[in-house]
mmCIF file of C-alpha atoms and ligand atoms in Angstrom:
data_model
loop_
_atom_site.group_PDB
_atom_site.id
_atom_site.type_symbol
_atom_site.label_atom_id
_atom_site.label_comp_id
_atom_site.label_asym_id
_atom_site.label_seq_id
_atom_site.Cartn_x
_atom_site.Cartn_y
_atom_site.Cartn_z
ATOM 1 C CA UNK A 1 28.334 -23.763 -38.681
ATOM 2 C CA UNK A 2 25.342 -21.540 -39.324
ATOM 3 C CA UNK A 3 23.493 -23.218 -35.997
ATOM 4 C CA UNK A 4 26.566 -21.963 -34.325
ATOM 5 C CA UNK A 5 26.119 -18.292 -35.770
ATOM 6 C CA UNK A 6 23.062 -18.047 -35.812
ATOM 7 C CA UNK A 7 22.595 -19.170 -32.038
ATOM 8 C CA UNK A 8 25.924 -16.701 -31.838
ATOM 9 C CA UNK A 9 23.454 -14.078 -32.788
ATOM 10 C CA UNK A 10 20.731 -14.539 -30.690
ATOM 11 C CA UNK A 11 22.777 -14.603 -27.504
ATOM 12 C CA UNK A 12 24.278 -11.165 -28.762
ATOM 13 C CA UNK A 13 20.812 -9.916 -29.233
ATOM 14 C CA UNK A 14 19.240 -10.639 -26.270
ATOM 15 C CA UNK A 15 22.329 -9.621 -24.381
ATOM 16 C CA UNK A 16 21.593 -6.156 -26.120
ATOM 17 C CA UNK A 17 17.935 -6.421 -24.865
ATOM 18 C CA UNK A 18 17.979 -7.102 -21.143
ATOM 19 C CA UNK A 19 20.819 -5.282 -19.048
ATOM 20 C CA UNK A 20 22.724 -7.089 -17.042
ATOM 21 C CA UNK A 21 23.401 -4.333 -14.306
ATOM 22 C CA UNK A 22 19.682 -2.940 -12.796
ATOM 23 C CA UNK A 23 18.403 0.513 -13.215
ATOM 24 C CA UNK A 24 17.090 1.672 -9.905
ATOM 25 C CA UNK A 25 14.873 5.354 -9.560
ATOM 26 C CA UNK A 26 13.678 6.655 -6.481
ATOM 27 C CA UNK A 27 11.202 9.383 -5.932
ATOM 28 C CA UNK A 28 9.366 10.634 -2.842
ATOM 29 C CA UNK A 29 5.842 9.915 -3.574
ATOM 30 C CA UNK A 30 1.955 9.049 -1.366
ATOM 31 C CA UNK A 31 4.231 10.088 1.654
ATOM 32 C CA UNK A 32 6.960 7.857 1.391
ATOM 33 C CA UNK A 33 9.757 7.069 -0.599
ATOM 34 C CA UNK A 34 9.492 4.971 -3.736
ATOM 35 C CA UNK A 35 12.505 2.751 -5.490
ATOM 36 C CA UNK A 36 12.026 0.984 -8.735
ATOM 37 C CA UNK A 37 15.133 -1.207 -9.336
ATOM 38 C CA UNK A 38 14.659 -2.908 -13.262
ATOM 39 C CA UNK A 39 16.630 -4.803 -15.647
ATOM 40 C CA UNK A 40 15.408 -2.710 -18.224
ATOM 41 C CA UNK A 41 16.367 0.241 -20.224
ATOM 42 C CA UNK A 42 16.079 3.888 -18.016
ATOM 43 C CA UNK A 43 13.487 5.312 -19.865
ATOM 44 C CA UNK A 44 11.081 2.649 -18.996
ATOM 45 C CA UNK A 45 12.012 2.496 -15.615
ATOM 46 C CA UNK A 46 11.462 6.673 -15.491
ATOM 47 C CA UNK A 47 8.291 6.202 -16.676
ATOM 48 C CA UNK A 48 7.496 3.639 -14.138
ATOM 49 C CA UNK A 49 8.231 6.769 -11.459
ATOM 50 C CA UNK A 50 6.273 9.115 -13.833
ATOM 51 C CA UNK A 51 3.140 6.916 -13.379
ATOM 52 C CA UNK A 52 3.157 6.253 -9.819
ATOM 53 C CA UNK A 53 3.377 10.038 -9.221
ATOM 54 C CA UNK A 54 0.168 10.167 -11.616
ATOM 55 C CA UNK A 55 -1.516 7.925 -9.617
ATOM 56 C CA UNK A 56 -0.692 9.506 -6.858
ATOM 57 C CA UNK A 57 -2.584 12.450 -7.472
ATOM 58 C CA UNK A 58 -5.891 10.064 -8.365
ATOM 59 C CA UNK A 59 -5.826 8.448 -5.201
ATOM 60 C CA UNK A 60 -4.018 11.264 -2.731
ATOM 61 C CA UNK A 61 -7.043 12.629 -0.254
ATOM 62 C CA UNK A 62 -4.676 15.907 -0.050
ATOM 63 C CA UNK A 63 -3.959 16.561 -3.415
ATOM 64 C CA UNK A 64 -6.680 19.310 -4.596
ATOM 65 C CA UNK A 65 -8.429 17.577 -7.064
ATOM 66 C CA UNK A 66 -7.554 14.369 -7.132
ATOM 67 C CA UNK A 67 -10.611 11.744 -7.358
ATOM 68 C CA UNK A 68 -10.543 11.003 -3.747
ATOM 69 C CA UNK A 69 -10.078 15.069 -2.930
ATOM 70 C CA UNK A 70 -13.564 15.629 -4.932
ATOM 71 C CA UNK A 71 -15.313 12.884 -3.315
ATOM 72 C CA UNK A 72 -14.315 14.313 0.238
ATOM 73 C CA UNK A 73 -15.742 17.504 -1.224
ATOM 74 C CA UNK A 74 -18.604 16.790 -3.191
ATOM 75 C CA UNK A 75 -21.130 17.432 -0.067
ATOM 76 C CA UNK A 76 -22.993 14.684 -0.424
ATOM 77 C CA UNK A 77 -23.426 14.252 -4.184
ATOM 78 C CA UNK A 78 -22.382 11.750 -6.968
ATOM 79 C CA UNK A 79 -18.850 11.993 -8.237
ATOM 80 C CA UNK A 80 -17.020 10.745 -11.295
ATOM 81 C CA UNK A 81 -14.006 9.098 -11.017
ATOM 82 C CA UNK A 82 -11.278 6.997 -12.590
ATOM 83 C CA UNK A 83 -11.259 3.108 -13.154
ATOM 84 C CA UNK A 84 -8.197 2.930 -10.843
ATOM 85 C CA UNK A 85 -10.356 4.594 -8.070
ATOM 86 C CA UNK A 86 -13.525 2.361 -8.628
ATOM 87 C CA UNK A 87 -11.205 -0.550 -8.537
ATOM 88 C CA UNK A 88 -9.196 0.567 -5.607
ATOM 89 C CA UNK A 89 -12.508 1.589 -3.613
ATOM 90 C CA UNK A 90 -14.221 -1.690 -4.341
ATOM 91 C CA UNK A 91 -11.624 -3.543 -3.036
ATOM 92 C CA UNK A 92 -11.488 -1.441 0.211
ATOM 93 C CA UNK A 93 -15.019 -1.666 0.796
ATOM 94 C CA UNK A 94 -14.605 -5.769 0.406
ATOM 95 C CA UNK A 95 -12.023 -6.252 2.586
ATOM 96 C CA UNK A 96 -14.178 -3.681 5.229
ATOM 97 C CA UNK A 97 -16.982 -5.813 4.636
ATOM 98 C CA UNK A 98 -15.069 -8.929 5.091
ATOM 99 C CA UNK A 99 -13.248 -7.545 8.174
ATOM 100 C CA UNK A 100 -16.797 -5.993 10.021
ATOM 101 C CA UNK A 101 -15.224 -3.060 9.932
ATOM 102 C CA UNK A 102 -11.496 -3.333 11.162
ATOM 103 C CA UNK A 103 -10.274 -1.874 8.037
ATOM 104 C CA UNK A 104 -12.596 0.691 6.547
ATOM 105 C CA UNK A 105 -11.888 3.417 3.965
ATOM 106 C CA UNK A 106 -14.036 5.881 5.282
ATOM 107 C CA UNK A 107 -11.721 6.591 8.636
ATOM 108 C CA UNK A 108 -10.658 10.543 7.695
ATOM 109 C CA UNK A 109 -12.749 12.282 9.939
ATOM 110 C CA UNK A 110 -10.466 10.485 12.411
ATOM 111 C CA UNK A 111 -7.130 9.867 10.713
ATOM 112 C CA UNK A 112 -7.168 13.251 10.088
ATOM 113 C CA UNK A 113 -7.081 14.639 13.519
ATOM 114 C CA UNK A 114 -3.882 12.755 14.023
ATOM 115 C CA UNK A 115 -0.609 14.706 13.423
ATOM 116 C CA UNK A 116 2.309 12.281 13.530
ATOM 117 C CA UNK A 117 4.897 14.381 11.699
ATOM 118 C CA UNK A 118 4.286 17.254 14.109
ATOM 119 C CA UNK A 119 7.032 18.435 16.286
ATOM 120 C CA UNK A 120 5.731 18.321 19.319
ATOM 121 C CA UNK A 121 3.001 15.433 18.731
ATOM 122 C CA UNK A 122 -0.505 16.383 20.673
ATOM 123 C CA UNK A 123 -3.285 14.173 20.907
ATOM 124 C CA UNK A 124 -6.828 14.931 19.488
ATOM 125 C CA UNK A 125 -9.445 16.260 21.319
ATOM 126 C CA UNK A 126 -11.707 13.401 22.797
ATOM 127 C CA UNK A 127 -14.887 14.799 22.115
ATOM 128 C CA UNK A 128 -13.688 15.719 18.665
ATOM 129 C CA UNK A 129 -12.426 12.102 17.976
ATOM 130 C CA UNK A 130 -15.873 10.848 19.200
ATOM 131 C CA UNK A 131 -17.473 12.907 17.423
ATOM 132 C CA UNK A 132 -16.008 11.788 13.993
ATOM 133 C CA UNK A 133 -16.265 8.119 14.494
ATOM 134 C CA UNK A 134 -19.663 8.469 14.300
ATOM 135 C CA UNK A 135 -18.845 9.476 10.707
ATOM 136 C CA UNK A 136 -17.162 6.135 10.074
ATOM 137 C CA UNK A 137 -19.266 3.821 8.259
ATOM 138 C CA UNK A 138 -18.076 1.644 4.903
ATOM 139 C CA UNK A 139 -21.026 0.479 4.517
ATOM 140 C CA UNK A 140 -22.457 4.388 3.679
ATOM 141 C CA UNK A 141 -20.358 4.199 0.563
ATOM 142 C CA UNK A 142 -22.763 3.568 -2.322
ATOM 143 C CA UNK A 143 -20.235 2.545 -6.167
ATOM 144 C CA UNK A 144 -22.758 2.891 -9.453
ATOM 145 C CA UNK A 145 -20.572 1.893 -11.941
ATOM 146 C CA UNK A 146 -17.825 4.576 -11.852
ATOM 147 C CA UNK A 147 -19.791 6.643 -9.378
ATOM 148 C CA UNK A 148 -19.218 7.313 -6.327
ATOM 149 C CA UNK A 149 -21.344 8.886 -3.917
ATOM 150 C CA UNK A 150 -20.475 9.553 -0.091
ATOM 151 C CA UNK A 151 -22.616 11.104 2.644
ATOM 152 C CA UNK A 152 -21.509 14.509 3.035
ATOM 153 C CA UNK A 153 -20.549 14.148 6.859
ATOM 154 C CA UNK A 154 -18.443 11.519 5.526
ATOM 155 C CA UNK A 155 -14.890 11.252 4.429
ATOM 156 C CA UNK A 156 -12.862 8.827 2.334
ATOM 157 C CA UNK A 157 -8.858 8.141 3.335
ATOM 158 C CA UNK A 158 -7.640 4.999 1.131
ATOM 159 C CA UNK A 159 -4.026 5.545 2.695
ATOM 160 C CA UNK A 160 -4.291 1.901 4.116
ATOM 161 C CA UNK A 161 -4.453 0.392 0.383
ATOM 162 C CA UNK A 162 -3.696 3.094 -2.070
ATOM 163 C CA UNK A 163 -0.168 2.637 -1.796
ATOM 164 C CA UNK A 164 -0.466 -0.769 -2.225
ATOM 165 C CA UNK A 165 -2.531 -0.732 -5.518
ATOM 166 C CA UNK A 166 -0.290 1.448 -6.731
ATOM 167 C CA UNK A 167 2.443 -0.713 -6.605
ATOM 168 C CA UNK A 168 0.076 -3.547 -8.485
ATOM 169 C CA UNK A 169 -0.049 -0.950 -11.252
ATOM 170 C CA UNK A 170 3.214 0.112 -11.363
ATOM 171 C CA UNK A 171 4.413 -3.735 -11.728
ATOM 172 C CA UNK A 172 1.454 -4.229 -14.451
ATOM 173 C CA UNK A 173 3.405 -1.353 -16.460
ATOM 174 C CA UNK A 174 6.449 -2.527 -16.507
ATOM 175 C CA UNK A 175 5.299 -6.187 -17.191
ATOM 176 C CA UNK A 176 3.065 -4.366 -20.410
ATOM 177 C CA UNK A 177 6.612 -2.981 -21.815
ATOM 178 C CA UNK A 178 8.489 -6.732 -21.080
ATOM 179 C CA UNK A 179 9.840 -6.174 -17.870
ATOM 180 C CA UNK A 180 10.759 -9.449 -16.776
ATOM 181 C CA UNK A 181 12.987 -8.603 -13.461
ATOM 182 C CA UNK A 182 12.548 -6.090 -11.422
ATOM 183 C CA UNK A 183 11.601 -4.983 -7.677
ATOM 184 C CA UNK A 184 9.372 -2.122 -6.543
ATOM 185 C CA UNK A 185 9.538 -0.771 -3.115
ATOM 186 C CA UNK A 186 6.519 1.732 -1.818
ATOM 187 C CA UNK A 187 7.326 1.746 2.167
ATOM 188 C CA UNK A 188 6.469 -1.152 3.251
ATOM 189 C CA UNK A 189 5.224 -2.339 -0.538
ATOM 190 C CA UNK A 190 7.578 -4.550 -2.334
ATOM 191 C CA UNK A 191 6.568 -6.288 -5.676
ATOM 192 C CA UNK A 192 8.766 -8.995 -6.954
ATOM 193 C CA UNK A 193 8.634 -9.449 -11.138
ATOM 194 C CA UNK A 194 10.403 -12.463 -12.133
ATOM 195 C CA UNK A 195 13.443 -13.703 -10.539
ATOM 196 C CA UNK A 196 16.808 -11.867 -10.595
ATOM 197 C CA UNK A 197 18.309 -12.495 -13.839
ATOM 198 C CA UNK A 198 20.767 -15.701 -13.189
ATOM 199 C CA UNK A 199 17.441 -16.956 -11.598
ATOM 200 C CA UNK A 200 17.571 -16.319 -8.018
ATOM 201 C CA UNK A 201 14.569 -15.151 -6.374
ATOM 202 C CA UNK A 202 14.426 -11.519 -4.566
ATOM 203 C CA UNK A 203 15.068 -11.419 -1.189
ATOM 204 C CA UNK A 204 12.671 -9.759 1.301
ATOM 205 C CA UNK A 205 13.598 -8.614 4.642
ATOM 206 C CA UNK A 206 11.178 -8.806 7.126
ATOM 207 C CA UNK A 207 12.088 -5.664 9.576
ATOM 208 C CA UNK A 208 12.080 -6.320 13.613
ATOM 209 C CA UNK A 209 9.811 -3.622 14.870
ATOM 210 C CA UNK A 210 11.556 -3.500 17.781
ATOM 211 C CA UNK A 211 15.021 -2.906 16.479
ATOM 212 C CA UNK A 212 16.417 -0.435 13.946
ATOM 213 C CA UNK A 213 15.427 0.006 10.117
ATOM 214 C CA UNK A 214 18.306 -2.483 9.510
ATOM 215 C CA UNK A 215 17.448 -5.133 12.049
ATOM 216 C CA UNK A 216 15.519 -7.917 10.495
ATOM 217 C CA UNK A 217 13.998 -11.148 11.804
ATOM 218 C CA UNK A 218 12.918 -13.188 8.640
ATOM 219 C CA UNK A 219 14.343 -13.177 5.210
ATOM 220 C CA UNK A 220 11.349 -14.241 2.675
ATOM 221 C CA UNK A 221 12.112 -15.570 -1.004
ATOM 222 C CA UNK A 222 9.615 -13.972 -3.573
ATOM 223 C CA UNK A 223 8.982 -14.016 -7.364
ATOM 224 C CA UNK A 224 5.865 -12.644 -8.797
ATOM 225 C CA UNK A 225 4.399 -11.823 -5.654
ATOM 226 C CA UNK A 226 4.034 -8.987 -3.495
ATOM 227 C CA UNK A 227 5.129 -8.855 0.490
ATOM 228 C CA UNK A 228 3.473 -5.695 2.607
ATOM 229 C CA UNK A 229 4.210 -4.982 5.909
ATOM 230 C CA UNK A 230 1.702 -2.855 8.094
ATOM 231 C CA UNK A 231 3.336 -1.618 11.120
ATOM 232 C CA UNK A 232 3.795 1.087 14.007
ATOM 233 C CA UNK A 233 7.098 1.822 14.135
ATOM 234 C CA UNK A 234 6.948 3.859 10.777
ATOM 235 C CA UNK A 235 4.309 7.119 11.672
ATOM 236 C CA UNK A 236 4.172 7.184 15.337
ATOM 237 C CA UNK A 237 5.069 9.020 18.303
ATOM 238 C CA UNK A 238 5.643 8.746 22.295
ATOM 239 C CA UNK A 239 3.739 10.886 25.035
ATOM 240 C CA UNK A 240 4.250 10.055 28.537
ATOM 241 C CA UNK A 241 5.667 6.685 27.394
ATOM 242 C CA UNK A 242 2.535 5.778 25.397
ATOM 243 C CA UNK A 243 3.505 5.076 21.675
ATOM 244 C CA UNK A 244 0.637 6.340 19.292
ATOM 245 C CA UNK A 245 0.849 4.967 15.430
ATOM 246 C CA UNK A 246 -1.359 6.034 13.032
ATOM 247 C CA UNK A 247 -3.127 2.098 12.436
ATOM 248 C CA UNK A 248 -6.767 3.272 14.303
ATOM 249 C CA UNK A 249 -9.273 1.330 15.576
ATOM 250 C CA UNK A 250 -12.405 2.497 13.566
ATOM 251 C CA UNK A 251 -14.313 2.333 16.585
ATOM 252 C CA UNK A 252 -12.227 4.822 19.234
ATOM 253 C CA UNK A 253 -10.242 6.571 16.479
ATOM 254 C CA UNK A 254 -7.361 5.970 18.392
ATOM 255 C CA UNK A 255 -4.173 3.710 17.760
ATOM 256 C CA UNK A 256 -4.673 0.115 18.245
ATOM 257 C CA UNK A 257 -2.654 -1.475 21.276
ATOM 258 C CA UNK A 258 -3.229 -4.900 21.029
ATOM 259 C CA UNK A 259 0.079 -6.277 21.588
ATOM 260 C CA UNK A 260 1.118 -6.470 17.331
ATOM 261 C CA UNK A 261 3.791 -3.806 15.965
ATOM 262 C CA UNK A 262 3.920 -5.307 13.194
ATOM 263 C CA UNK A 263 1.970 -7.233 10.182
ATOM 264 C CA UNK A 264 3.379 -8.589 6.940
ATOM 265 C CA UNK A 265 1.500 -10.502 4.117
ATOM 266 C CA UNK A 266 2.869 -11.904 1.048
ATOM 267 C CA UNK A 267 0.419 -12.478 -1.708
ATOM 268 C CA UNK A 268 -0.410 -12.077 -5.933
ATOM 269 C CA UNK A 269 -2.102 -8.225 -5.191
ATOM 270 C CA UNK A 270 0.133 -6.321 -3.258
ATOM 271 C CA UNK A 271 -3.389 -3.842 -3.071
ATOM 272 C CA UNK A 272 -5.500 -6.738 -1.401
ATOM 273 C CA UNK A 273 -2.271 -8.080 1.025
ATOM 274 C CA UNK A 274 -1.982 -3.966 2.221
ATOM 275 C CA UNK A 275 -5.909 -3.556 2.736
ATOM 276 C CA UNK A 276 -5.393 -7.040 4.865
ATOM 277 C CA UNK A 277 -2.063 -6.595 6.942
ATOM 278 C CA UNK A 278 -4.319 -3.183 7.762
ATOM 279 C CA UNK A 279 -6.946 -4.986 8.997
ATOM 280 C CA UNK A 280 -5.200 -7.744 10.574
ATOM 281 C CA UNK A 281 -3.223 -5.178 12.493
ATOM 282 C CA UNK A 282 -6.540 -4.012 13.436
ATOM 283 C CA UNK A 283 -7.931 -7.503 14.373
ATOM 284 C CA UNK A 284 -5.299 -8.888 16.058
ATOM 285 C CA UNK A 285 -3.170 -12.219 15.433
ATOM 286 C CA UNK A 286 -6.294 -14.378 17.069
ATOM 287 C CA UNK A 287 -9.120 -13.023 15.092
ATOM 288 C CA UNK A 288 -7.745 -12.426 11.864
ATOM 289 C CA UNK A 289 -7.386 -15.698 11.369
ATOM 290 C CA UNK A 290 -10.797 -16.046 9.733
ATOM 291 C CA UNK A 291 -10.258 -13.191 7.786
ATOM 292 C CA UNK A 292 -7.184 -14.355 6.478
ATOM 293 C CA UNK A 293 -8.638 -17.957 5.671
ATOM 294 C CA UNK A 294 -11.257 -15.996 3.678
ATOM 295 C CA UNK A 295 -8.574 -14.778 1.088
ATOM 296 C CA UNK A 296 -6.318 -18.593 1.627
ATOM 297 C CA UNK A 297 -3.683 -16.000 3.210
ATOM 298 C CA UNK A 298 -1.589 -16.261 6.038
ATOM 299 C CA UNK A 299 0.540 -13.239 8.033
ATOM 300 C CA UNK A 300 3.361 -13.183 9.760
ATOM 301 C CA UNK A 301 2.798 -10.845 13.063
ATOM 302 C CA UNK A 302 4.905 -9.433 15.130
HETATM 303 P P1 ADP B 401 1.441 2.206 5.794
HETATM 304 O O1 ADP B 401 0.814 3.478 5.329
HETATM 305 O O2 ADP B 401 2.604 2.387 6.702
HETATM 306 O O3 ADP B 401 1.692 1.257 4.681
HETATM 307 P P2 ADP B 401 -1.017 0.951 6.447
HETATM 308 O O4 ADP B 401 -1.140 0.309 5.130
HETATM 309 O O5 ADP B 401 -1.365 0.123 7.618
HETATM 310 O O6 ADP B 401 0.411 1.495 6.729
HETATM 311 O O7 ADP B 401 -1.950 2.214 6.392
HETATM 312 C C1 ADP B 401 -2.088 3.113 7.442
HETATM 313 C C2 ADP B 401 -2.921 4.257 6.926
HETATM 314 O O8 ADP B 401 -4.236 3.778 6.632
HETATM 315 C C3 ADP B 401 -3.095 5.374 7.903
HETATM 316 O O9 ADP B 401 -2.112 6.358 7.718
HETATM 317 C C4 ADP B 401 -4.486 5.893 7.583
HETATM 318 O O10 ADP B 401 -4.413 6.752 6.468
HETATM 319 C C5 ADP B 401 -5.214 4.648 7.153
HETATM 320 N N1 ADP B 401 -5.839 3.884 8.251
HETATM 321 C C6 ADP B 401 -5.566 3.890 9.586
HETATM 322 N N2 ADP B 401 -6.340 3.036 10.259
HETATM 323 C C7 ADP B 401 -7.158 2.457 9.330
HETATM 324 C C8 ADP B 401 -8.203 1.491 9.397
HETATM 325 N N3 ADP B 401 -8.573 0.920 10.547
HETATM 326 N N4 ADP B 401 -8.827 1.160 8.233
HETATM 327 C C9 ADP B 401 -8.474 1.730 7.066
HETATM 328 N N5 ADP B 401 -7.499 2.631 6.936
HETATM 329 C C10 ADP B 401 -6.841 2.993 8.052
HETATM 330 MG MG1 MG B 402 -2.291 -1.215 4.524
#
């Protein structure tokens, strides 16, 4: 009879501990729009939002400031900056080693002559563009530690991995405070913790980059992993028929057209598996293969 109570009372507790209905958030954040669905009490889940925004403004190259800002503006000389930017920049600079180039951190002067939210899209000036990938070089980036120090014709944009780190952290938080369930979605980001609570795995929708938002041509299974999709459907525009996206090949500066609209990767690091369905995008299906064998990663592309 106590068994029975006492068993009694555990169910009743942990019933009081892990909601059975999910707490979802959503906040506009590193330029697109952020959900955090948990089985876990609001507050935690609020602060979940509360420290992706903080990251955001480490990481953001527009946010005045922000470790990434100061680097782009330090003319030439060493910077401080946080662990989450050493780790974040290390890992950009060995996938862009790893990749020769396809994916590499240091594409501003370029990416930032594209306008793709603009309401009457132009494209950049050709000498212009040719003139800043000559400023595009990974290898120029020189990490002491958690310095960082960038020529000063040089310019970091980590918006092909940021987002995806930041959804590694984000999931790391709410593991720290006993999330067991939950799903984070950064635009193209989605971390899976646990399983849904009765067990089931999360379900992923792989988007058709040739349909609308809500056509979708695989469904993937996840738990504990992270699935990122690279593609250019999502900043883009179309000038006499041409569609421009804002994945650029570091050697033009312009949009890649190699016949993929779309990349995804599922993988542990949802930061590493966004660095990679960047450059695969870049490499195309054919040669990232070796890249992809590198990490024991395979893509789905589209
Ligand atoms: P999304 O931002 O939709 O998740 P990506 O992860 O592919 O897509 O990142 C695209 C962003 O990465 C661009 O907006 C730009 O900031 C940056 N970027 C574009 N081309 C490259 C490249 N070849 N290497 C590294 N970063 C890039
Ligand atoms: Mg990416």
């Amino acid at each position: 009879m106590k068994r029975v109570l006492l068993l009694l009372l555990c169910l009743l507790l942990l019933g009081c501990t892990t909601p059975r209905v999910p707490v979802s958030e959503v906040t506009f954040a590193c330029d697109t729009v952020v959900t955090v669905t948990a089985y876990a009490k609001r507050a935690i889940v609020e602060e979940a939002v509360a420290y992706c925004e903080e990251l955001e403004k480490v990481l953001s190259r527009t946010v005045e400031g922000s470790d990434v800002w100061n680097i782009n503006h330090a003319d030439g000389k060493p910077v401080a900056v946080s662990d989450e930017t050493r780790d974040v920049l290390t890992l950009a600079l060995a996938v862009a080693a790893q990749s020769n180039g396809a994916f590499d951190p240091t594409i501003a002067g370029a990416s930032t002559l594209w306008d793709f939210d603009a309401d009457q899209p132009v494209l950049p000036d050709p000498a212009l563009l040719s003139e800043a990938v000559r400023h595009i070089d990974y290898r120029k980036v020189q990490i002491d530690g958690n310095t960082v120090t960038l020529p000063k014709d040089m310019q970091l944009d980590l918006g092909g991995v940021a987002k995806g780190y930041i959804a590694d952290r984000v999931a790391h938080f709410l593991r720290e405070r006993g999330v067991t369930s939950a799903l984070l979605d950064m635009g193209g980001n989605i971390v899976a913790i646990g399983t849904k609570p009765n067990g089931e795995q999360w379900t992923v929708a792989v988007r058709d980059p040739f349909g609308t938002p809500q056509d979708y041509l695989e469904i993937l299974q996840v738990c504990d992993q992270a699935v990122v999709t690279s593609g250019n459907y999502e900043r883009c525009f179309v000038l006499d028929g041409v569609l421009y996206h804002h994945i650029l090949d570091p050697k033009t500066g312009m949009p890649v057209q190699n016949g993929t609209a779309s990349v995804t990767i599922t993988a542990e690091s949802s930061a590493l598996a966004d660095a990679l369905t960047t450059a695969c995008f870049v490499l195309g299906e054919k040669d990232a293969q070796a890249l992809l064998e590198h990490y024991g990663l395979t893509a789905i592309f589209h």
